[in-house]
Amino acid sequence: MKFAFMIHPISKESAALMDLDFDGAMQTFWGVDPLSVCAHLHGAVKEARRREGDSSIPVPHVVDEFKGLTSQLGQITEGRLYQIPMDSMSILSDPDSALRYLEQAAEMAVDWGAEIIGLGSMTGIIGGRGTYLAEHCPSAITTGNSLTVYAALQNLYHAVEELDINLDRETVAVIGVPGSVATAVARLLAPQCGELLLVGRSSSGPARKLAEEVGATLLLDIPQALAAARIVVTATSSGSCIDQRLLNPGTIVIDVGVPTDVQGTEAQRDDVLILTGGLTRVPDTMGRDSKLLWFQHGMIPSCLGETIVLALEGRAENFSLGRSLDLDAIQEIGGIAKSHGLDFSKFTSFGHPLDDSTLIRFHKARARHRQGRSSGASAPSAIERLAERAPLLHARHINPVVMALGGASNFVKTFVRGEGSYLFDAAGNRYLDFIAGFGSMNLGHNHPAVVQAVSAALQSQAPGFIPASVNPFAATLASELISVAPPKLEMVFFGNSGTEANEAALKLSRIATGRTGFLHCDGSFHGKSMGSLSVTSNPEYRRPFAPLIPDCEAVPYGDFHALDRALSTHRFAAFIVEPIQAEGGMRVPPKGYLREAQALCRATGTLLIVDEVQTGMGRTGTLFAVEGEGVEPDVMTLAKSLGGGLMPIGAMLTRRDLWLNAYGSVQKFALHTSTFGGGSLACAAGLAALRAIRDEGLAANAQARGAQLQRGIAEICQQYNCVKEVRGRGLLLGLEFQPVPDHICAHWRAVDQTGLMRFTVPGMDQAIKTIHVLHAMQTLLQAHGVYTQVARSNPLVLRIQPPLTISEGEVSQFLSALDQTCAEIDYSTGLIDGMIAKSSIGQHDASLHSDASAVSGQSVTSS
Ligand code: PMP
C-alpha cells in the first residue's frame, strides 16, 4: 500500500539546525566556537537557497520519494513527500489557505495511488488536527501523533531505566496542554509519576478539565513549572519556550516540540539531560536516501513513522485525529511499529546521537545532587545554592552580552570555589586557572595566610572605615611596602583598584609639576575611569567616552627617539608606562627602555609613573618589574595581588618631596582622598600577601616556572602552524597565534553573499581572523579544564599567567593540553581547507586574496 506525507518548507533557522554536520568531524573539532557556527552556516546558506528555490513554486508538489521501504517483517511500502508552499508561520496565520493546499496535495496523492496520508509538523495541527481533511478527502488520514506520544514516552522510560530513577517519586511537568500530544502524555503519565504539573497558555476549558481529570496542578508559567520539576515532557507548537538555565540540576527533558521547545542548538549544561523526543529509528532494512526527512543516523519523526507503519500494515483507516487521542491505539501502534523494526531506544540530543560520556556525566551530576539533597552533611553550600540561578541573574542584571556571547558555548562558567591553582564549578569540575584574575591571584586562590589574616582581622573586631583617623593596618602596610619599593619612594596613597591608583598618580603629577599634559604609549592600559582611560590607548575603549581629559598624547612603545621628541616639548607633567604591556598583548620593550625613559624624564622635568598594577607583586620574577633594571620611578602604582586575591586594594607610591609639593599644606592635605582607601581588611590582606610572596619565594618560582613555560611553548611553536611566538617575562606570558590564512577568510566572505553570517555573528569579519585564539581558549577550557583568556587589545594573543604558586607538574599539565589544542587547530584548518576544496564557493575570490590558497593552508608558517 502506498502512502503520502505532507510537509511544508522549514524556516531558515530550522534548516541551519538540520543541515549541520558535514562529516561529524567538524562538530567534534570546532566544538561550539564561532567558526563552527560559520561552518554550519555555510551549509545552511546553501540549503536555505536551495529550499528558497523549492518554495518559490506556489503549488503543492512532490519533493521526494521513498521507494521500496522494506520492514523487518518483510512488508514493503512506498511513499511520496508532498510539500505545500507555505511555511510554519504562514500556516498558523492563514490556516484556510493551508487547508486548500493540503486538499490539493491530497488529491494529487490519491491520483498517484496513496491510500493513507500522514500530516507532518504544522499540517497536522490546523483543521482540527486532521479531522477536516479526513472529512474532505477520499484517502485515510493520520496526524501520526499516536506514535509520537508512544516514542516520547519510550524515550522517557528508557532514560529513567538507564539512570535508575523511580518515576513514581518524581515531579513531572508536561508542557503544551491541551495539545493532543501533551494531553495524551499527561493521561498516560498521571498514574505513574509522583506529582504531575501541567502547563498551558490559559486556564480555561480543556486544560483545566484535563488537570481535574488526571489530578494534576495546572500552571500558566513555564519557569514556575521548571523550578518544581525534575522531569519535563514538552510538546508546544511555539518553540524555544524553555530556557536551559532555568532547569533544576538533574532534570531530564523530553522535547517533542517542532520546532524544538528548548532554546539553543546544543546542551549548555552537564547536569541536565535534554533529549529530542518523538523520534523513531528506522530499521536497517529501509533505505535512507531521502534528502528532506531522513534525519541523521536513520532517525525520523514518529508522525512519518506512524504513516509508514499503517501503510506497511495495509490499514487505510483514519488514525490519531483530533485533540483527544485514543490511549489504547497509542499502545497498539507502538507495538506494531516495534514489530516492523522501528526502534525507540536511541537517545538523540540536539540532532546528534547522545554519547555515553554525556549520559555518565549527567548520571554523576544527578547522583551528586540527590546526595546533596538527602544528606545534611553534603548539602550544597550557600554559594552553590546561589550558583544555580546566578547565570540567569547575571544575564538579567549584570551583563546580558557576556552571557549571550559565552553562555551558550559554556565558556562563561559559574565558579563556586577556588583553591590554589584551581577553580571549581558547582558540579565539582575543576579548572586549572591560567589567567589568575589578570594578575590579582598571584598567591593562588584562598591562600591560607591571607585567609587567616583577614579572618583574624575580622575576629579582632578591627574598625572598618573611619575618616581622619589612624588605621594600624594601613600604616603598617604603607611602611612595609615602602621598605621593599624602589629607592626614593616614601609616601603611599591607598585606594581600591588599579585605575584609582593611576588616577592618584595623574592628579599628583599635575599638582606637583604645574603642567597639564600626560604622555603614554601606544598599546597601553591603565584603567577605565576617565583619567586612566585618557592615557589608555585602545580606541575601542576611548571612542565612546570622548572627549577625554585634554593634553594626553601617545608615543610608540619602546621607541626612545619618539619619547625624546615628545618629552623635549616640556609640556608633560608625567610619562606613564607599563614595564610590560599585558592587556596590549604581552609586549616587552627593548632592554634599557625604562632606564632611558627615566633619564629623559629627569632631563625634561617630567615625572616617570611606572604602572606595576599587573607586573608587580612578584609576577615577572622580581617583586616589582622595575627591579634589577636600575629604574627609580617618581611614582609607582600597585593593585591586583596587593589584596592577596581576596580584598580590593590599590596603592600609589611616590617621593616625599612630590607629595609635599602636592598636598603638604593645610589647604591641600585632603585634596585627594577615598572613603574606603586603607580599610582594615584590605590592608590586613596586603600585609599577609607581601609576607607570603617573600617567605614562599614566589617571585623566584615565577622565574623558574616562567622559564619552563617559555621553553615548552617555544617547542610547541616550532611544531604547529597555528602559533607564532611566546613572549613576556616570569609568569606574565602571551602566546601569539597566526592569523587565520587569507584564503579561508576570503572563503567566508564569499560564502556570506546573503549577509546571513554577518547578521548572525556581529563583528564576524574581524573575529574570523583571530578565531584560532578563541578556538584555543575554548578547547583548553572544555577539553582540558584549563582556564585562559585572550588579550583584549590584541586578540591574536592568548594570555598565560597562572598563580605564582603553580607547580612544575601543573605547568607540564598545561603544556600537554596546549600541545593537543594546537594539534587540533592545525587539523581543523586542514578540514576547512578540504571543505573549501570540495565547494566551489569562494575559490575564485580566495585565489584573488592569496596565492597560498593553492597550497591549502601552507601560507601559515611558524616562526
Ligand atoms: N593598569 C594595568 C597595567 C592593568 O593591567 C590594569 C587592570 N588590568 C589596570 C591598570 C586597572 O586596574 P583595575 O581594573 O583594578 O582598575
PDB file of N, CA and C in Angstrom, residues 736-819:
ATOM      1  N   GLU A 736      51.317  34.313  20.944  1.00  0.00           N
ATOM      2  CA  GLU A 736      50.682  34.926  19.773  1.00  0.00           C
ATOM      3  C   GLU A 736      50.401  33.862  18.724  1.00  0.00           C
ATOM      4  N   PHE A 737      49.158  33.853  18.241  1.00  0.00           N
ATOM      5  CA  PHE A 737      48.754  32.926  17.192  1.00  0.00           C
ATOM      6  C   PHE A 737      48.933  33.573  15.829  1.00  0.00           C
ATOM      7  N   GLN A 738      48.995  32.740  14.818  1.00  0.00           N
ATOM      8  CA  GLN A 738      48.993  33.257  13.456  1.00  0.00           C
ATOM      9  C   GLN A 738      47.566  33.641  13.112  1.00  0.00           C
ATOM     10  N   PRO A 739      47.399  34.703  12.338  1.00  0.00           N
ATOM     11  CA  PRO A 739      46.032  34.994  11.893  1.00  0.00           C
ATOM     12  C   PRO A 739      45.517  33.879  10.978  1.00  0.00           C
ATOM     13  N   VAL A 740      44.214  33.733  10.921  1.00  0.00           N
ATOM     14  CA  VAL A 740      43.626  32.723  10.022  1.00  0.00           C
ATOM     15  C   VAL A 740      44.060  33.062   8.589  1.00  0.00           C
ATOM     16  N   PRO A 741      44.499  32.056   7.814  1.00  0.00           N
ATOM     17  CA  PRO A 741      45.006  32.344   6.467  1.00  0.00           C
ATOM     18  C   PRO A 741      43.998  33.119   5.610  1.00  0.00           C
ATOM     19  N   ASP A 742      44.547  33.974   4.757  1.00  0.00           N
ATOM     20  CA  ASP A 742      43.708  34.842   3.918  1.00  0.00           C
ATOM     21  C   ASP A 742      42.688  34.076   3.090  1.00  0.00           C
ATOM     22  N   HIS A 743      43.128  32.921   2.560  1.00  0.00           N
ATOM     23  CA  HIS A 743      42.195  32.250   1.652  1.00  0.00           C
ATOM     24  C   HIS A 743      40.984  31.722   2.396  1.00  0.00           C
ATOM     25  N   ILE A 744      41.160  31.410   3.707  1.00  0.00           N
ATOM     26  CA  ILE A 744      39.999  30.948   4.480  1.00  0.00           C
ATOM     27  C   ILE A 744      39.076  32.138   4.777  1.00  0.00           C
ATOM     28  N   CYS A 745      39.674  33.274   5.145  1.00  0.00           N
ATOM     29  CA  CYS A 745      38.856  34.471   5.395  1.00  0.00           C
ATOM     30  C   CYS A 745      38.085  34.832   4.129  1.00  0.00           C
ATOM     31  N   ALA A 746      38.773  34.762   3.000  1.00  0.00           N
ATOM     32  CA  ALA A 746      38.133  35.121   1.731  1.00  0.00           C
ATOM     33  C   ALA A 746      36.976  34.167   1.451  1.00  0.00           C
ATOM     34  N   HIS A 747      37.187  32.920   1.816  1.00  0.00           N
ATOM     35  CA  HIS A 747      36.122  31.936   1.601  1.00  0.00           C
ATOM     36  C   HIS A 747      34.872  32.321   2.389  1.00  0.00           C
ATOM     37  N   TRP A 748      35.073  32.662   3.664  1.00  0.00           N
ATOM     38  CA  TRP A 748      33.890  33.002   4.470  1.00  0.00           C
ATOM     39  C   TRP A 748      33.176  34.234   3.919  1.00  0.00           C
ATOM     40  N   ARG A 749      33.980  35.201   3.482  1.00  0.00           N
ATOM     41  CA  ARG A 749      33.340  36.393   2.924  1.00  0.00           C
ATOM     42  C   ARG A 749      32.507  36.008   1.702  1.00  0.00           C
ATOM     43  N   ALA A 750      33.070  35.125   0.873  1.00  0.00           N
ATOM     44  CA  ALA A 750      32.373  34.742  -0.349  1.00  0.00           C
ATOM     45  C   ALA A 750      31.124  33.922  -0.035  1.00  0.00           C
ATOM     46  N   VAL A 751      31.246  33.070   0.976  1.00  0.00           N
ATOM     47  CA  VAL A 751      30.096  32.242   1.367  1.00  0.00           C
ATOM     48  C   VAL A 751      28.939  33.123   1.803  1.00  0.00           C
ATOM     49  N   ASP A 752      29.274  34.235   2.420  1.00  0.00           N
ATOM     50  CA  ASP A 752      28.262  35.051   3.083  1.00  0.00           C
ATOM     51  C   ASP A 752      27.638  36.078   2.150  1.00  0.00           C
ATOM     52  N   GLN A 753      27.413  35.686   0.904  1.00  0.00           N
ATOM     53  CA  GLN A 753      26.828  36.664  -0.010  1.00  0.00           C
ATOM     54  C   GLN A 753      25.476  37.177   0.472  1.00  0.00           C
ATOM     55  N   THR A 754      24.751  36.319   1.188  1.00  0.00           N
ATOM     56  CA  THR A 754      23.427  36.736   1.647  1.00  0.00           C
ATOM     57  C   THR A 754      23.521  37.666   2.849  1.00  0.00           C
ATOM     58  N   GLY A 755      24.682  37.738   3.468  1.00  0.00           N
ATOM     59  CA  GLY A 755      24.831  38.568   4.662  1.00  0.00           C
ATOM     60  C   GLY A 755      24.328  37.858   5.906  1.00  0.00           C
ATOM     61  N   LEU A 756      23.890  36.606   5.763  1.00  0.00           N
ATOM     62  CA  LEU A 756      23.307  35.868   6.891  1.00  0.00           C
ATOM     63  C   LEU A 756      24.313  35.709   8.029  1.00  0.00           C
ATOM     64  N   MET A 757      25.559  35.430   7.621  1.00  0.00           N
ATOM     65  CA  MET A 757      26.587  35.182   8.627  1.00  0.00           C
ATOM     66  C   MET A 757      26.890  36.455   9.425  1.00  0.00           C
ATOM     67  N   ARG A 758      27.023  37.557   8.694  1.00  0.00           N
ATOM     68  CA  ARG A 758      27.309  38.821   9.384  1.00  0.00           C
ATOM     69  C   ARG A 758      26.160  39.195  10.301  1.00  0.00           C
ATOM     70  N   PHE A 759      24.966  38.848   9.843  1.00  0.00           N
ATOM     71  CA  PHE A 759      23.800  39.158  10.647  1.00  0.00           C
ATOM     72  C   PHE A 759      23.803  38.332  11.942  1.00  0.00           C
ATOM     73  N   THR A 760      24.153  37.058  11.796  1.00  0.00           N
ATOM     74  CA  THR A 760      24.080  36.157  12.948  1.00  0.00           C
ATOM     75  C   THR A 760      25.233  36.379  13.914  1.00  0.00           C
ATOM     76  N   VAL A 761      26.409  36.616  13.383  1.00  0.00           N
ATOM     77  CA  VAL A 761      27.577  36.773  14.248  1.00  0.00           C
ATOM     78  C   VAL A 761      28.173  38.158  14.018  1.00  0.00           C
ATOM     79  N   PRO A 762      27.766  39.162  14.795  1.00  0.00           N
ATOM     80  CA  PRO A 762      28.272  40.508  14.573  1.00  0.00           C
ATOM     81  C   PRO A 762      29.794  40.544  14.741  1.00  0.00           C
ATOM     82  N   GLY A 763      30.437  41.399  13.992  1.00  0.00           N
ATOM     83  CA  GLY A 763      31.887  41.516  14.106  1.00  0.00           C
ATOM     84  C   GLY A 763      32.609  40.327  13.492  1.00  0.00           C
ATOM     85  N   MET A 764      31.895  39.578  12.646  1.00  0.00           N
ATOM     86  CA  MET A 764      32.431  38.341  12.090  1.00  0.00           C
ATOM     87  C   MET A 764      33.729  38.562  11.323  1.00  0.00           C
ATOM     88  N   ASP A 765      33.739  39.633  10.506  1.00  0.00           N
ATOM     89  CA  ASP A 765      34.904  39.870   9.654  1.00  0.00           C
ATOM     90  C   ASP A 765      36.180  39.912  10.480  1.00  0.00           C
ATOM     91  N   GLN A 766      36.127  40.666  11.567  1.00  0.00           N
ATOM     92  CA  GLN A 766      37.295  40.792  12.424  1.00  0.00           C
ATOM     93  C   GLN A 766      37.547  39.492  13.186  1.00  0.00           C
ATOM     94  N   ALA A 767      36.456  38.950  13.703  1.00  0.00           N
ATOM     95  CA  ALA A 767      36.577  37.772  14.564  1.00  0.00           C
ATOM     96  C   ALA A 767      37.194  36.595  13.813  1.00  0.00           C
ATOM     97  N   ILE A 768      36.886  36.509  12.539  1.00  0.00           N
ATOM     98  CA  ILE A 768      37.312  35.344  11.782  1.00  0.00           C
ATOM     99  C   ILE A 768      38.839  35.275  11.697  1.00  0.00           C
ATOM    100  N   LYS A 769      39.475  36.425  11.648  1.00  0.00           N
ATOM    101  CA  LYS A 769      40.938  36.464  11.534  1.00  0.00           C
ATOM    102  C   LYS A 769      41.615  35.893  12.778  1.00  0.00           C
ATOM    103  N   THR A 770      40.944  36.083  13.917  1.00  0.00           N
ATOM    104  CA  THR A 770      41.588  35.714  15.174  1.00  0.00           C
ATOM    105  C   THR A 770      40.920  34.499  15.811  1.00  0.00           C
ATOM    106  N   ILE A 771      40.182  33.772  14.999  1.00  0.00           N
ATOM    107  CA  ILE A 771      39.361  32.689  15.535  1.00  0.00           C
ATOM    108  C   ILE A 771      40.202  31.579  16.174  1.00  0.00           C
ATOM    109  N   HIS A 772      41.454  31.435  15.728  1.00  0.00           N
ATOM    110  CA  HIS A 772      42.313  30.413  16.314  1.00  0.00           C
ATOM    111  C   HIS A 772      42.436  30.571  17.818  1.00  0.00           C
ATOM    112  N   VAL A 773      42.485  31.821  18.255  1.00  0.00           N
ATOM    113  CA  VAL A 773      42.717  32.065  19.682  1.00  0.00           C
ATOM    114  C   VAL A 773      41.474  31.686  20.491  1.00  0.00           C
ATOM    115  N   LEU A 774      40.302  32.032  19.927  1.00  0.00           N
ATOM    116  CA  LEU A 774      39.065  31.641  20.614  1.00  0.00           C
ATOM    117  C   LEU A 774      38.946  30.121  20.641  1.00  0.00           C
ATOM    118  N   HIS A 775      39.314  29.525  19.545  1.00  0.00           N
ATOM    119  CA  HIS A 775      39.266  28.061  19.462  1.00  0.00           C
ATOM    120  C   HIS A 775      40.178  27.451  20.532  1.00  0.00           C
ATOM    121  N   ALA A 776      41.363  28.031  20.670  1.00  0.00           N
ATOM    122  CA  ALA A 776      42.312  27.508  21.659  1.00  0.00           C
ATOM    123  C   ALA A 776      41.749  27.682  23.072  1.00  0.00           C
ATOM    124  N   MET A 777      41.240  28.871  23.335  1.00  0.00           N
ATOM    125  CA  MET A 777      40.715  29.179  24.662  1.00  0.00           C
ATOM    126  C   MET A 777      39.584  28.218  25.031  1.00  0.00           C
ATOM    127  N   GLN A 778      38.711  28.026  24.047  1.00  0.00           N
ATOM    128  CA  GLN A 778      37.549  27.168  24.274  1.00  0.00           C
ATOM    129  C   GLN A 778      37.973  25.707  24.456  1.00  0.00           C
ATOM    130  N   THR A 779      38.905  25.239  23.617  1.00  0.00           N
ATOM    131  CA  THR A 779      39.338  23.839  23.714  1.00  0.00           C
ATOM    132  C   THR A 779      40.087  23.606  25.017  1.00  0.00           C
ATOM    133  N   LEU A 780      40.950  24.558  25.373  1.00  0.00           N
ATOM    134  CA  LEU A 780      41.681  24.396  26.632  1.00  0.00           C
ATOM    135  C   LEU A 780      40.702  24.263  27.798  1.00  0.00           C
ATOM    136  N   LEU A 781      39.644  25.051  27.751  1.00  0.00           N
ATOM    137  CA  LEU A 781      38.700  25.020  28.867  1.00  0.00           C
ATOM    138  C   LEU A 781      37.844  23.752  28.854  1.00  0.00           C
ATOM    139  N   GLN A 782      37.210  23.499  27.710  1.00  0.00           N
ATOM    140  CA  GLN A 782      36.212  22.413  27.701  1.00  0.00           C
ATOM    141  C   GLN A 782      36.864  21.031  27.643  1.00  0.00           C
ATOM    142  N   ALA A 783      37.967  20.914  26.907  1.00  0.00           N
ATOM    143  CA  ALA A 783      38.549  19.583  26.755  1.00  0.00           C
ATOM    144  C   ALA A 783      39.623  19.300  27.795  1.00  0.00           C
ATOM    145  N   HIS A 784      40.290  20.339  28.282  1.00  0.00           N
ATOM    146  CA  HIS A 784      41.426  20.094  29.177  1.00  0.00           C
ATOM    147  C   HIS A 784      41.268  20.741  30.551  1.00  0.00           C
ATOM    148  N   GLY A 785      40.151  21.461  30.760  1.00  0.00           N
ATOM    149  CA  GLY A 785      39.942  22.083  32.067  1.00  0.00           C
ATOM    150  C   GLY A 785      40.997  23.125  32.404  1.00  0.00           C
ATOM    151  N   VAL A 786      41.432  23.884  31.403  1.00  0.00           N
ATOM    152  CA  VAL A 786      42.407  24.954  31.663  1.00  0.00           C
ATOM    153  C   VAL A 786      41.765  26.290  31.283  1.00  0.00           C
ATOM    154  N   TYR A 787      41.782  27.206  32.223  1.00  0.00           N
ATOM    155  CA  TYR A 787      41.099  28.484  32.023  1.00  0.00           C
ATOM    156  C   TYR A 787      42.094  29.551  31.576  1.00  0.00           C
ATOM    157  N   THR A 788      41.878  30.090  30.376  1.00  0.00           N
ATOM    158  CA  THR A 788      42.757  31.162  29.864  1.00  0.00           C
ATOM    159  C   THR A 788      41.888  32.280  29.293  1.00  0.00           C
ATOM    160  N   GLN A 789      42.511  33.347  28.852  1.00  0.00           N
ATOM    161  CA  GLN A 789      41.779  34.454  28.242  1.00  0.00           C
ATOM    162  C   GLN A 789      42.616  35.067  27.124  1.00  0.00           C
ATOM    163  N   VAL A 790      41.923  35.799  26.267  1.00  0.00           N
ATOM    164  CA  VAL A 790      42.590  36.493  25.168  1.00  0.00           C
ATOM    165  C   VAL A 790      42.966  37.900  25.636  1.00  0.00           C
ATOM    166  N   ALA A 791      44.074  38.440  25.129  1.00  0.00           N
ATOM    167  CA  ALA A 791      44.402  39.837  25.438  1.00  0.00           C
ATOM    168  C   ALA A 791      43.434  40.716  24.654  1.00  0.00           C
ATOM    169  N   ARG A 792      42.643  41.507  25.359  1.00  0.00           N
ATOM    170  CA  ARG A 792      41.557  42.235  24.689  1.00  0.00           C
ATOM    171  C   ARG A 792      42.067  43.191  23.615  1.00  0.00           C
ATOM    172  N   SER A 793      43.193  43.840  23.901  1.00  0.00           N
ATOM    173  CA  SER A 793      43.654  44.835  22.933  1.00  0.00           C
ATOM    174  C   SER A 793      44.475  44.207  21.810  1.00  0.00           C
ATOM    175  N   ASN A 794      44.729  42.926  21.891  1.00  0.00           N
ATOM    176  CA  ASN A 794      45.412  42.245  20.800  1.00  0.00           C
ATOM    177  C   ASN A 794      44.895  40.812  20.732  1.00  0.00           C
ATOM    178  N   PRO A 795      43.758  40.618  20.052  1.00  0.00           N
ATOM    179  CA  PRO A 795      43.060  39.324  20.141  1.00  0.00           C
ATOM    180  C   PRO A 795      43.778  38.148  19.488  1.00  0.00           C
ATOM    181  N   LEU A 796      44.984  38.355  18.968  1.00  0.00           N
ATOM    182  CA  LEU A 796      45.735  37.189  18.498  1.00  0.00           C
ATOM    183  C   LEU A 796      46.545  36.565  19.636  1.00  0.00           C
ATOM    184  N   VAL A 797      46.518  37.226  20.790  1.00  0.00           N
ATOM    185  CA  VAL A 797      47.385  36.769  21.879  1.00  0.00           C
ATOM    186  C   VAL A 797      46.572  36.088  22.984  1.00  0.00           C
ATOM    187  N   LEU A 798      46.989  34.879  23.303  1.00  0.00           N
ATOM    188  CA  LEU A 798      46.400  34.149  24.424  1.00  0.00           C
ATOM    189  C   LEU A 798      47.234  34.459  25.664  1.00  0.00           C
ATOM    190  N   ARG A 799      46.579  34.944  26.704  1.00  0.00           N
ATOM    191  CA  ARG A 799      47.319  35.308  27.908  1.00  0.00           C
ATOM    192  C   ARG A 799      47.603  34.053  28.733  1.00  0.00           C
ATOM    193  N   ILE A 800      48.840  33.978  29.213  1.00  0.00           N
ATOM    194  CA  ILE A 800      49.233  32.820  30.022  1.00  0.00           C
ATOM    195  C   ILE A 800      49.833  33.365  31.308  1.00  0.00           C
ATOM    196  N   GLN A 801      49.044  33.394  32.365  1.00  0.00           N
ATOM    197  CA  GLN A 801      49.542  33.978  33.607  1.00  0.00           C
ATOM    198  C   GLN A 801      48.927  33.287  34.833  1.00  0.00           C
ATOM    199  N   PRO A 802      49.431  32.091  35.127  1.00  0.00           N
ATOM    200  CA  PRO A 802      48.883  31.341  36.261  1.00  0.00           C
ATOM    201  C   PRO A 802      49.291  31.978  37.596  1.00  0.00           C
ATOM    202  N   PRO A 803      48.734  31.494  38.697  1.00  0.00           N
ATOM    203  CA  PRO A 803      49.206  31.964  40.004  1.00  0.00           C
ATOM    204  C   PRO A 803      50.700  31.672  40.148  1.00  0.00           C
ATOM    205  N   LEU A 804      51.378  32.462  40.966  1.00  0.00           N
ATOM    206  CA  LEU A 804      52.823  32.258  41.131  1.00  0.00           C
ATOM    207  C   LEU A 804      53.114  31.020  41.976  1.00  0.00           C
ATOM    208  N   THR A 805      52.074  30.445  42.554  1.00  0.00           N
ATOM    209  CA  THR A 805      52.244  29.237  43.360  1.00  0.00           C
ATOM    210  C   THR A 805      52.208  27.975  42.498  1.00  0.00           C
ATOM    211  N   ILE A 806      52.089  28.147  41.189  1.00  0.00           N
ATOM    212  CA  ILE A 806      51.918  26.991  40.292  1.00  0.00           C
ATOM    213  C   ILE A 806      53.113  26.030  40.432  1.00  0.00           C
ATOM    214  N   SER A 807      52.812  24.729  40.299  1.00  0.00           N
ATOM    215  CA  SER A 807      53.894  23.757  40.466  1.00  0.00           C
ATOM    216  C   SER A 807      54.440  23.325  39.102  1.00  0.00           C
ATOM    217  N   GLU A 808      55.568  22.636  39.145  1.00  0.00           N
ATOM    218  CA  GLU A 808      56.186  22.148  37.914  1.00  0.00           C
ATOM    219  C   GLU A 808      55.224  21.196  37.174  1.00  0.00           C
ATOM    220  N   GLY A 809      54.551  20.329  37.973  1.00  0.00           N
ATOM    221  CA  GLY A 809      53.636  19.349  37.378  1.00  0.00           C
ATOM    222  C   GLY A 809      52.454  20.039  36.713  1.00  0.00           C
ATOM    223  N   GLU A 810      51.952  21.089  37.351  1.00  0.00           N
ATOM    224  CA  GLU A 810      50.807  21.791  36.766  1.00  0.00           C
ATOM    225  C   GLU A 810      51.207  22.490  35.466  1.00  0.00           C
ATOM    226  N   VAL A 811      52.427  23.010  35.431  1.00  0.00           N
ATOM    227  CA  VAL A 811      52.904  23.630  34.191  1.00  0.00           C
ATOM    228  C   VAL A 811      53.001  22.561  33.094  1.00  0.00           C
ATOM    229  N   SER A 812      53.505  21.373  33.443  1.00  0.00           N
ATOM    230  CA  SER A 812      53.586  20.292  32.437  1.00  0.00           C
ATOM    231  C   SER A 812      52.192  19.931  31.937  1.00  0.00           C
ATOM    232  N   GLN A 813      51.254  19.886  32.878  1.00  0.00           N
ATOM    233  CA  GLN A 813      49.868  19.564  32.504  1.00  0.00           C
ATOM    234  C   GLN A 813      49.355  20.596  31.477  1.00  0.00           C
ATOM    235  N   PHE A 814      49.638  21.871  31.733  1.00  0.00           N
ATOM    236  CA  PHE A 814      49.214  22.916  30.813  1.00  0.00           C
ATOM    237  C   PHE A 814      49.865  22.732  29.440  1.00  0.00           C
ATOM    238  N   LEU A 815      51.168  22.443  29.459  1.00  0.00           N
ATOM    239  CA  LEU A 815      51.890  22.321  28.181  1.00  0.00           C
ATOM    240  C   LEU A 815      51.329  21.185  27.336  1.00  0.00           C
ATOM    241  N   SER A 816      50.984  20.097  28.013  1.00  0.00           N
ATOM    242  CA  SER A 816      50.436  18.972  27.263  1.00  0.00           C
ATOM    243  C   SER A 816      49.058  19.352  26.684  1.00  0.00           C
ATOM    244  N   ALA A 817      48.250  20.063  27.463  1.00  0.00           N
ATOM    245  CA  ALA A 817      46.938  20.498  26.954  1.00  0.00           C
ATOM    246  C   ALA A 817      47.119  21.445  25.774  1.00  0.00           C
ATOM    247  N   LEU A 818      48.100  22.339  25.876  1.00  0.00           N
ATOM    248  CA  LEU A 818      48.323  23.304  24.795  1.00  0.00           C
ATOM    249  C   LEU A 818      48.789  22.588  23.530  1.00  0.00           C
ATOM    250  N   ASP A 819      49.643  21.616  23.726  1.00  0.00           N
ATOM    251  CA  ASP A 819      50.143  20.841  22.585  1.00  0.00           C
ATOM    252  C   ASP A 819      48.969  20.196  21.836  1.00  0.00           C
TER     253      ASP A 819
END
